[in-house]
Amino acid sequence: MNQAERIQQAVLRSMHSRDLYTERQVNAMLKVLRKSDTYIKAELVHIGDSKVLKKGLEVRKEQLKGIQNQIDGIVRDLKNEQTLMMKTAVKESFQNGITGGIREFSELDFPYYNALSHEDRVRMAGQVMSLTDRSALDFLVNYDLQLLGNVTRELADGIKQQIAVGIVTGESIAKIGEKIGGVITDPEAFRKAGKTVFRTAQNRVEVITRTETLRAHGQGRRKFYDTVGVRMVVWVTAGDERTCSQCGPLEGQEFPIDQIPPFPHPQCRCSFFAARAKVCRAGVPVH
Ligand SMILES: [Zn+2]
Ligand SMILES: [Zn+2]
């Protein structure tokens, strides 16, 4: 295998472990979303049992307030759990970006890196992480929490609206439940499912989690490259049939490290690698 092929293999391995990490985060996010789904369904059963739908309009409106408070409580818990998970995922992904960059240089026998033990690499990643401007990482976390906050707010509003319309118009619980929907774990069934409140939220949670863990990973990688003096990078796509028309043409193109095209767009799976591989040991150039 020539050096270019070895580089591509090393980067694709990193992208694969990055994507495995991302899918674990997506599944964890969906697990807590599914928990809320279960609580909402229990709330609908409770509404059904309470016969509130059979009562007069004023009574229905009165009881609606209590129901909406319940929904707000369920979605608030969801938001708190997802907030903690996203904070952890962004920081871990950023760190994985650093560690992956170091491991690739070792795998490719770059001088100095080829002599690093696993412990050395972990220590070096910690050094680069300690050089990281916390406010930049906090900015990324806050941006992601805002995105997630919009999703949970719209989820709560969507559920409350369906219940309110249903209760005021006397719709059946089954009908209300249908419009609210639920979390769908089977990708094929999810793709085919019609629009419901939960399907919209699930789709956005998946896209945000995938895109933002990738963004954090890319920023960690960039931070490592900046620290060790990489000036040029090469764009690397996933190189498969799902590579989009925006990213495809970027494959193999070189960019100054401070002029990398906007990365990532939603659902992007690309990465980038040090070009011409003249890299520096933290602060000391290696030729
Ligand atoms: Zn793309
Ligand atoms: Zn891409």
mmCIF file of C-alpha atoms and ligand atoms in Angstrom:
data_model
loop_
_atom_site.group_PDB
_atom_site.id
_atom_site.type_symbol
_atom_site.label_atom_id
_atom_site.label_comp_id
_atom_site.label_asym_id
_atom_site.label_seq_id
_atom_site.Cartn_x
_atom_site.Cartn_y
_atom_site.Cartn_z
ATOM 1 C CA MET A 1 0.000 0.000 0.000
ATOM 2 C CA ASN A 2 1.434 3.426 -0.897
ATOM 3 C CA GLN A 3 1.447 6.328 1.562
ATOM 4 C CA ALA A 4 -1.709 7.939 0.141
ATOM 5 C CA GLU A 5 -3.619 4.656 0.521
ATOM 6 C CA ARG A 6 -2.246 4.175 4.028
ATOM 7 C CA ILE A 7 -3.397 7.698 4.947
ATOM 8 C CA GLN A 8 -6.846 7.066 3.516
ATOM 9 C CA GLN A 9 -7.166 3.785 5.409
ATOM 10 C CA ALA A 10 -6.081 5.439 8.683
ATOM 11 C CA VAL A 11 -8.557 8.313 8.229
ATOM 12 C CA LEU A 12 -11.418 5.982 7.238
ATOM 13 C CA ARG A 13 -10.721 3.914 10.384
ATOM 14 C CA SER A 14 -10.986 7.090 12.477
ATOM 15 C CA MET A 15 -14.170 8.113 10.690
ATOM 16 C CA HIS A 16 -15.602 4.650 11.348
ATOM 17 C CA SER A 17 -14.889 4.794 15.095
ATOM 18 C CA ARG A 18 -16.187 8.383 15.142
ATOM 19 C CA ASP A 19 -19.434 7.273 13.488
ATOM 20 C CA LEU A 20 -19.805 4.323 15.877
ATOM 21 C CA TYR A 21 -19.529 6.787 18.764
ATOM 22 C CA THR A 22 -22.090 9.054 17.105
ATOM 23 C CA GLU A 23 -24.613 6.229 16.613
ATOM 24 C CA ARG A 24 -24.249 5.289 20.290
ATOM 25 C CA GLN A 25 -25.129 8.892 21.188
ATOM 26 C CA VAL A 26 -28.104 8.858 18.820
ATOM 27 C CA ASN A 27 -29.396 5.625 20.377
ATOM 28 C CA ALA A 28 -28.944 7.042 23.882
ATOM 29 C CA MET A 29 -30.841 10.211 22.899
ATOM 30 C CA LEU A 30 -33.664 8.125 21.400
ATOM 31 C CA LYS A 31 -33.823 6.013 24.548
ATOM 32 C CA VAL A 32 -34.700 9.045 26.683
ATOM 33 C CA LEU A 33 -37.076 10.334 24.004
ATOM 34 C CA ARG A 34 -38.794 6.928 24.093
ATOM 35 C CA LYS A 35 -39.111 7.239 27.876
ATOM 36 C CA SER A 36 -41.046 10.499 27.385
ATOM 37 C CA ASP A 37 -43.116 8.770 24.726
ATOM 38 C CA THR A 38 -44.089 6.113 27.288
ATOM 39 C CA TYR A 39 -45.046 8.750 29.889
ATOM 40 C CA ILE A 40 -47.102 10.673 27.323
ATOM 41 C CA LYS A 41 -48.955 7.494 26.340
ATOM 42 C CA ALA A 42 -49.634 6.800 30.038
ATOM 43 C CA GLU A 43 -50.976 10.336 30.343
ATOM 44 C CA LEU A 44 -53.302 9.737 27.376
ATOM 45 C CA VAL A 45 -54.595 6.532 28.991
ATOM 46 C CA HIS A 46 -55.176 8.504 32.175
ATOM 47 C CA ILE A 47 -57.128 11.160 30.249
ATOM 48 C CA GLY A 48 -59.210 8.377 28.704
ATOM 49 C CA ASP A 49 -59.901 6.788 32.086
ATOM 50 C CA SER A 50 -60.804 10.150 33.610
ATOM 51 C CA LYS A 51 -63.724 10.364 31.182
ATOM 52 C CA VAL A 52 -62.808 14.033 30.824
ATOM 53 C CA LEU A 53 -63.856 13.828 27.190
ATOM 54 C CA LYS A 54 -67.438 13.091 28.203
ATOM 55 C CA LYS A 55 -67.679 16.128 30.465
ATOM 56 C CA GLY A 56 -68.923 19.620 29.607
ATOM 57 C CA LEU A 57 -66.698 21.989 27.615
ATOM 58 C CA GLU A 58 -65.869 24.201 30.624
ATOM 59 C CA VAL A 59 -64.818 21.180 32.699
ATOM 60 C CA ARG A 60 -62.736 19.899 29.818
ATOM 61 C CA LYS A 61 -60.980 23.247 29.487
ATOM 62 C CA GLU A 62 -60.419 23.331 33.254
ATOM 63 C CA GLN A 63 -58.832 19.913 33.322
ATOM 64 C CA LEU A 64 -56.784 20.694 30.234
ATOM 65 C CA LYS A 65 -54.575 23.003 32.319
ATOM 66 C CA GLY A 66 -53.636 20.145 34.643
ATOM 67 C CA ILE A 67 -52.901 17.888 31.677
ATOM 68 C CA GLN A 68 -50.703 20.522 30.046
ATOM 69 C CA ASN A 69 -48.719 20.919 33.253
ATOM 70 C CA GLN A 70 -48.153 17.164 33.219
ATOM 71 C CA ILE A 71 -46.882 17.329 29.638
ATOM 72 C CA ASP A 72 -44.588 20.240 30.479
ATOM 73 C CA GLY A 73 -43.138 18.244 33.384
ATOM 74 C CA ILE A 74 -42.469 15.186 31.208
ATOM 75 C CA VAL A 75 -40.799 17.227 28.479
ATOM 76 C CA ARG A 76 -38.806 19.262 31.023
ATOM 77 C CA ASP A 77 -37.284 16.031 32.355
ATOM 78 C CA LEU A 78 -36.506 14.988 28.777
ATOM 79 C CA LYS A 79 -34.776 18.296 28.125
ATOM 80 C CA ASN A 80 -32.692 18.046 31.303
ATOM 81 C CA GLU A 81 -31.524 14.521 30.457
ATOM 82 C CA GLN A 82 -30.724 15.362 26.828
ATOM 83 C CA THR A 83 -28.875 18.502 27.930
ATOM 84 C CA LEU A 84 -26.514 16.483 30.129
ATOM 85 C CA MET A 85 -26.012 13.906 27.391
ATOM 86 C CA MET A 86 -25.253 16.512 24.711
ATOM 87 C CA LYS A 87 -22.763 18.334 26.968
ATOM 88 C CA THR A 88 -20.892 15.053 27.523
ATOM 89 C CA ALA A 89 -21.101 14.007 23.864
ATOM 90 C CA VAL A 90 -19.697 17.322 22.582
ATOM 91 C CA LYS A 91 -16.752 17.274 24.996
ATOM 92 C CA GLU A 92 -15.990 13.571 24.420
ATOM 93 C CA SER A 93 -16.272 13.984 20.654
ATOM 94 C CA PHE A 94 -13.928 16.963 20.713
ATOM 95 C CA GLN A 95 -11.438 14.886 22.704
ATOM 96 C CA ASN A 96 -11.917 11.945 20.312
ATOM 97 C CA GLY A 97 -11.070 14.285 17.445
ATOM 98 C CA ILE A 98 -7.752 15.113 19.115
ATOM 99 C CA THR A 99 -6.961 11.496 20.042
ATOM 100 C CA GLY A 100 -7.870 10.251 16.563
ATOM 101 C CA GLY A 101 -5.493 12.761 14.939
ATOM 102 C CA ILE A 102 -2.620 11.664 17.173
ATOM 103 C CA ARG A 103 -3.357 7.943 16.618
ATOM 104 C CA GLU A 104 -3.350 8.409 12.823
ATOM 105 C CA PHE A 105 0.098 10.040 12.914
ATOM 106 C CA SER A 106 1.341 7.087 14.993
ATOM 107 C CA GLU A 107 -0.266 4.521 12.657
ATOM 108 C CA LEU A 108 1.374 6.254 9.700
ATOM 109 C CA ASP A 109 4.815 6.073 11.367
ATOM 110 C CA PHE A 110 5.305 9.821 11.480
ATOM 111 C CA PRO A 111 8.568 10.661 13.215
ATOM 112 C CA TYR A 112 8.117 11.133 16.955
ATOM 113 C CA TYR A 113 4.515 9.828 16.807
ATOM 114 C CA ASN A 114 5.652 6.335 15.814
ATOM 115 C CA ALA A 115 7.479 6.100 19.144
ATOM 116 C CA LEU A 116 4.521 7.142 21.293
ATOM 117 C CA SER A 117 2.944 4.557 23.585
ATOM 118 C CA HIS A 118 -0.803 4.558 24.210
ATOM 119 C CA GLU A 119 -0.189 6.392 27.495
ATOM 120 C CA ASP A 120 1.946 8.988 25.676
ATOM 121 C CA ARG A 121 -0.861 9.576 23.198
ATOM 122 C CA VAL A 122 -3.430 9.961 25.966
ATOM 123 C CA ARG A 123 -1.114 12.412 27.757
ATOM 124 C CA MET A 124 -0.560 14.371 24.568
ATOM 125 C CA ALA A 125 -4.322 14.521 23.906
ATOM 126 C CA GLY A 126 -4.763 15.840 27.453
ATOM 127 C CA GLN A 127 -2.135 18.527 26.781
ATOM 128 C CA VAL A 128 -3.905 19.632 23.605
ATOM 129 C CA MET A 129 -7.278 19.575 25.436
ATOM 130 C CA SER A 130 -5.782 21.757 28.181
ATOM 131 C CA LEU A 131 -4.728 24.256 25.495
ATOM 132 C CA THR A 132 -8.316 24.387 24.275
ATOM 133 C CA ASP A 133 -10.137 27.661 24.821
ATOM 134 C CA ARG A 134 -13.007 26.587 27.128
ATOM 135 C CA SER A 135 -15.235 29.390 25.922
ATOM 136 C CA ALA A 136 -15.017 27.997 22.367
ATOM 137 C CA LEU A 137 -16.146 24.579 23.610
ATOM 138 C CA ASP A 138 -18.847 26.163 25.796
ATOM 139 C CA PHE A 139 -20.029 28.135 22.779
ATOM 140 C CA LEU A 140 -20.415 24.891 20.835
ATOM 141 C CA VAL A 141 -22.250 23.217 23.724
ATOM 142 C CA ASN A 142 -24.620 26.188 24.155
ATOM 143 C CA TYR A 143 -25.323 26.271 20.431
ATOM 144 C CA ASP A 144 -26.274 22.572 20.534
ATOM 145 C CA LEU A 145 -28.405 22.980 23.644
ATOM 146 C CA GLN A 146 -30.290 25.757 21.900
ATOM 147 C CA LEU A 147 -30.976 23.475 18.946
ATOM 148 C CA LEU A 148 -32.173 20.696 21.284
ATOM 149 C CA GLY A 149 -34.169 23.192 23.347
ATOM 150 C CA ASN A 150 -36.093 24.199 20.231
ATOM 151 C CA VAL A 151 -36.913 20.535 19.593
ATOM 152 C CA THR A 152 -38.207 19.837 23.106
ATOM 153 C CA ARG A 153 -40.189 23.099 23.165
ATOM 154 C CA GLU A 154 -41.859 22.233 19.866
ATOM 155 C CA LEU A 155 -42.460 18.681 21.079
ATOM 156 C CA ALA A 156 -44.268 19.974 24.198
ATOM 157 C CA ASP A 157 -46.244 22.540 22.161
ATOM 158 C CA GLY A 158 -47.174 19.929 19.534
ATOM 159 C CA ILE A 159 -48.395 17.405 22.112
ATOM 160 C CA LYS A 160 -50.310 20.032 24.078
ATOM 161 C CA GLN A 161 -51.910 21.347 20.923
ATOM 162 C CA GLN A 162 -53.058 17.881 19.785
ATOM 163 C CA ILE A 163 -54.496 17.161 23.236
ATOM 164 C CA ALA A 164 -56.159 20.585 23.457
ATOM 165 C CA VAL A 165 -57.784 20.259 20.028
ATOM 166 C CA GLY A 166 -58.797 16.684 20.814
ATOM 167 C CA ILE A 167 -60.293 17.524 24.197
ATOM 168 C CA VAL A 168 -62.146 20.628 23.024
ATOM 169 C CA THR A 169 -63.523 18.915 19.908
ATOM 170 C CA GLY A 170 -64.212 15.634 21.756
ATOM 171 C CA GLU A 171 -61.857 13.533 19.623
ATOM 172 C CA SER A 172 -61.123 9.947 20.769
ATOM 173 C CA ILE A 173 -57.961 9.267 22.768
ATOM 174 C CA ALA A 174 -56.899 6.859 20.034
ATOM 175 C CA LYS A 175 -57.164 9.662 17.457
ATOM 176 C CA ILE A 176 -55.224 12.091 19.651
ATOM 177 C CA GLY A 177 -52.576 9.407 20.272
ATOM 178 C CA GLU A 178 -52.266 8.740 16.546
ATOM 179 C CA LYS A 179 -51.469 12.387 15.812
ATOM 180 C CA ILE A 180 -48.938 12.585 18.640
ATOM 181 C CA GLY A 181 -47.294 9.367 17.467
ATOM 182 C CA GLY A 182 -44.250 7.824 19.169
ATOM 183 C CA VAL A 183 -40.561 6.993 18.786
ATOM 184 C CA ILE A 184 -39.845 4.531 15.951
ATOM 185 C CA THR A 185 -36.574 2.604 16.297
ATOM 186 C CA ASP A 186 -36.761 0.614 13.056
ATOM 187 C CA PRO A 187 -35.114 2.838 10.374
ATOM 188 C CA GLU A 188 -37.309 1.460 7.568
ATOM 189 C CA ALA A 189 -40.543 1.940 9.529
ATOM 190 C CA PHE A 190 -39.338 5.415 10.545
ATOM 191 C CA ARG A 191 -38.693 6.342 6.913
ATOM 192 C CA LYS A 192 -42.177 5.217 5.893
ATOM 193 C CA ALA A 193 -44.027 6.676 8.901
ATOM 194 C CA GLY A 194 -46.347 9.627 8.365
ATOM 195 C CA LYS A 195 -45.893 12.996 10.062
ATOM 196 C CA THR A 196 -46.559 12.990 13.799
ATOM 197 C CA VAL A 197 -45.394 15.206 16.656
ATOM 198 C CA PHE A 198 -42.887 12.590 17.874
ATOM 199 C CA ARG A 199 -41.635 11.694 14.378
ATOM 200 C CA THR A 200 -40.708 15.344 13.788
ATOM 201 C CA ALA A 201 -38.923 15.540 17.137
ATOM 202 C CA GLN A 202 -37.144 12.204 16.613
ATOM 203 C CA ASN A 203 -35.896 13.232 13.178
ATOM 204 C CA ARG A 204 -34.459 16.477 14.527
ATOM 205 C CA VAL A 205 -32.873 14.830 17.580
ATOM 206 C CA GLU A 206 -31.133 12.334 15.265
ATOM 207 C CA VAL A 207 -29.910 15.009 12.824
ATOM 208 C CA ILE A 208 -28.733 17.355 15.609
ATOM 209 C CA THR A 209 -26.934 14.578 17.510
ATOM 210 C CA ARG A 210 -25.193 13.245 14.380
ATOM 211 C CA THR A 211 -24.205 16.645 13.012
ATOM 212 C CA GLU A 212 -23.099 18.179 16.303
ATOM 213 C CA THR A 213 -20.981 15.249 17.501
ATOM 214 C CA LEU A 214 -19.312 15.337 14.095
ATOM 215 C CA ARG A 215 -18.787 19.095 14.382
ATOM 216 C CA ALA A 216 -17.175 18.668 17.814
ATOM 217 C CA HIS A 217 -14.967 15.846 16.506
ATOM 218 C CA GLY A 218 -13.844 18.025 13.602
ATOM 219 C CA GLN A 219 -13.064 20.926 15.942
ATOM 220 C CA GLY A 220 -10.981 18.639 18.191
ATOM 221 C CA ARG A 221 -9.081 17.394 15.168
ATOM 222 C CA ARG A 222 -8.541 20.955 13.989
ATOM 223 C CA LYS A 223 -7.347 21.954 17.468
ATOM 224 C CA PHE A 224 -4.736 19.168 17.400
ATOM 225 C CA TYR A 225 -3.571 20.192 13.912
ATOM 226 C CA ASP A 226 -3.357 23.852 14.941
ATOM 227 C CA THR A 227 -1.329 22.879 18.012
ATOM 228 C CA VAL A 228 1.218 20.818 16.093
ATOM 229 C CA GLY A 229 1.565 23.205 13.182
ATOM 230 C CA VAL A 230 -0.414 21.586 10.379
ATOM 231 C CA ARG A 231 -1.036 24.329 7.791
ATOM 232 C CA MET A 232 -2.864 22.491 4.995
ATOM 233 C CA VAL A 233 -5.531 19.799 5.097
ATOM 234 C CA VAL A 234 -7.097 17.435 2.563
ATOM 235 C CA TRP A 235 -10.865 16.914 2.473
ATOM 236 C CA VAL A 236 -11.986 13.260 2.919
ATOM 237 C CA THR A 237 -15.541 12.090 2.186
ATOM 238 C CA ALA A 238 -17.044 8.779 3.314
ATOM 239 C CA GLY A 239 -16.507 7.832 -0.324
ATOM 240 C CA ASP A 240 -19.710 5.804 -0.670
ATOM 241 C CA GLU A 241 -22.964 6.069 -2.646
ATOM 242 C CA ARG A 242 -24.468 8.232 0.112
ATOM 243 C CA THR A 243 -21.820 10.966 -0.301
ATOM 244 C CA CYS A 244 -23.792 14.090 -1.207
ATOM 245 C CA SER A 245 -23.329 16.375 -4.234
ATOM 246 C CA GLN A 246 -22.054 19.175 -1.960
ATOM 247 C CA CYS A 247 -19.263 17.072 -0.437
ATOM 248 C CA GLY A 248 -18.387 14.759 -3.355
ATOM 249 C CA PRO A 249 -16.461 17.396 -5.352
ATOM 250 C CA LEU A 250 -14.400 18.313 -2.249
ATOM 251 C CA GLU A 251 -12.837 14.817 -2.053
ATOM 252 C CA GLY A 252 -9.025 15.102 -2.090
ATOM 253 C CA GLN A 253 -9.020 18.901 -2.331
ATOM 254 C CA GLU A 254 -6.464 20.790 -0.182
ATOM 255 C CA PHE A 255 -7.323 23.826 1.948
ATOM 256 C CA PRO A 256 -5.347 26.079 4.268
ATOM 257 C CA ILE A 257 -6.365 24.964 7.772
ATOM 258 C CA ASP A 258 -8.077 28.301 8.450
ATOM 259 C CA GLN A 259 -10.043 28.121 5.183
ATOM 260 C CA ILE A 260 -11.706 24.697 5.470
ATOM 261 C CA PRO A 261 -15.148 24.888 3.771
ATOM 262 C CA PRO A 262 -18.059 25.160 6.239
ATOM 263 C CA PHE A 263 -18.207 21.843 8.003
ATOM 264 C CA PRO A 264 -20.410 19.880 8.651
ATOM 265 C CA HIS A 265 -23.726 20.469 6.913
ATOM 266 C CA PRO A 266 -26.559 18.441 8.512
ATOM 267 C CA GLN A 267 -25.953 14.698 8.148
ATOM 268 C CA CYS A 268 -22.466 15.257 6.647
ATOM 269 C CA ARG A 269 -20.031 12.353 7.306
ATOM 270 C CA CYS A 270 -16.814 13.927 5.941
ATOM 271 C CA SER A 271 -13.499 14.626 7.619
ATOM 272 C CA PHE A 272 -10.104 16.124 6.747
ATOM 273 C CA PHE A 273 -6.463 15.119 7.122
ATOM 274 C CA ALA A 274 -3.101 16.848 7.351
ATOM 275 C CA ALA A 275 -1.790 17.552 3.827
ATOM 276 C CA ARG A 276 1.840 16.895 2.855
ATOM 277 C CA ALA A 277 2.109 15.557 6.409
ATOM 278 C CA LYS A 278 4.922 17.865 7.595
ATOM 279 C CA VAL A 279 3.827 17.873 11.174
ATOM 280 C CA CYS A 280 5.283 19.196 14.353
ATOM 281 C CA ARG A 281 5.706 17.639 17.755
ATOM 282 C CA ALA A 282 3.900 19.979 20.163
ATOM 283 C CA GLY A 283 5.935 23.162 19.517
ATOM 284 C CA VAL A 284 8.973 21.422 17.873
ATOM 285 C CA PRO A 285 8.884 20.810 14.088
ATOM 286 C CA VAL A 286 9.778 17.253 12.877
ATOM 287 C CA HIS A 287 11.125 17.014 9.323
HETATM 288 ZN ZN ZN B 1 -22.407 16.314 2.235
HETATM 289 ZN ZN ZN B 2 -19.810 15.819 3.961
#
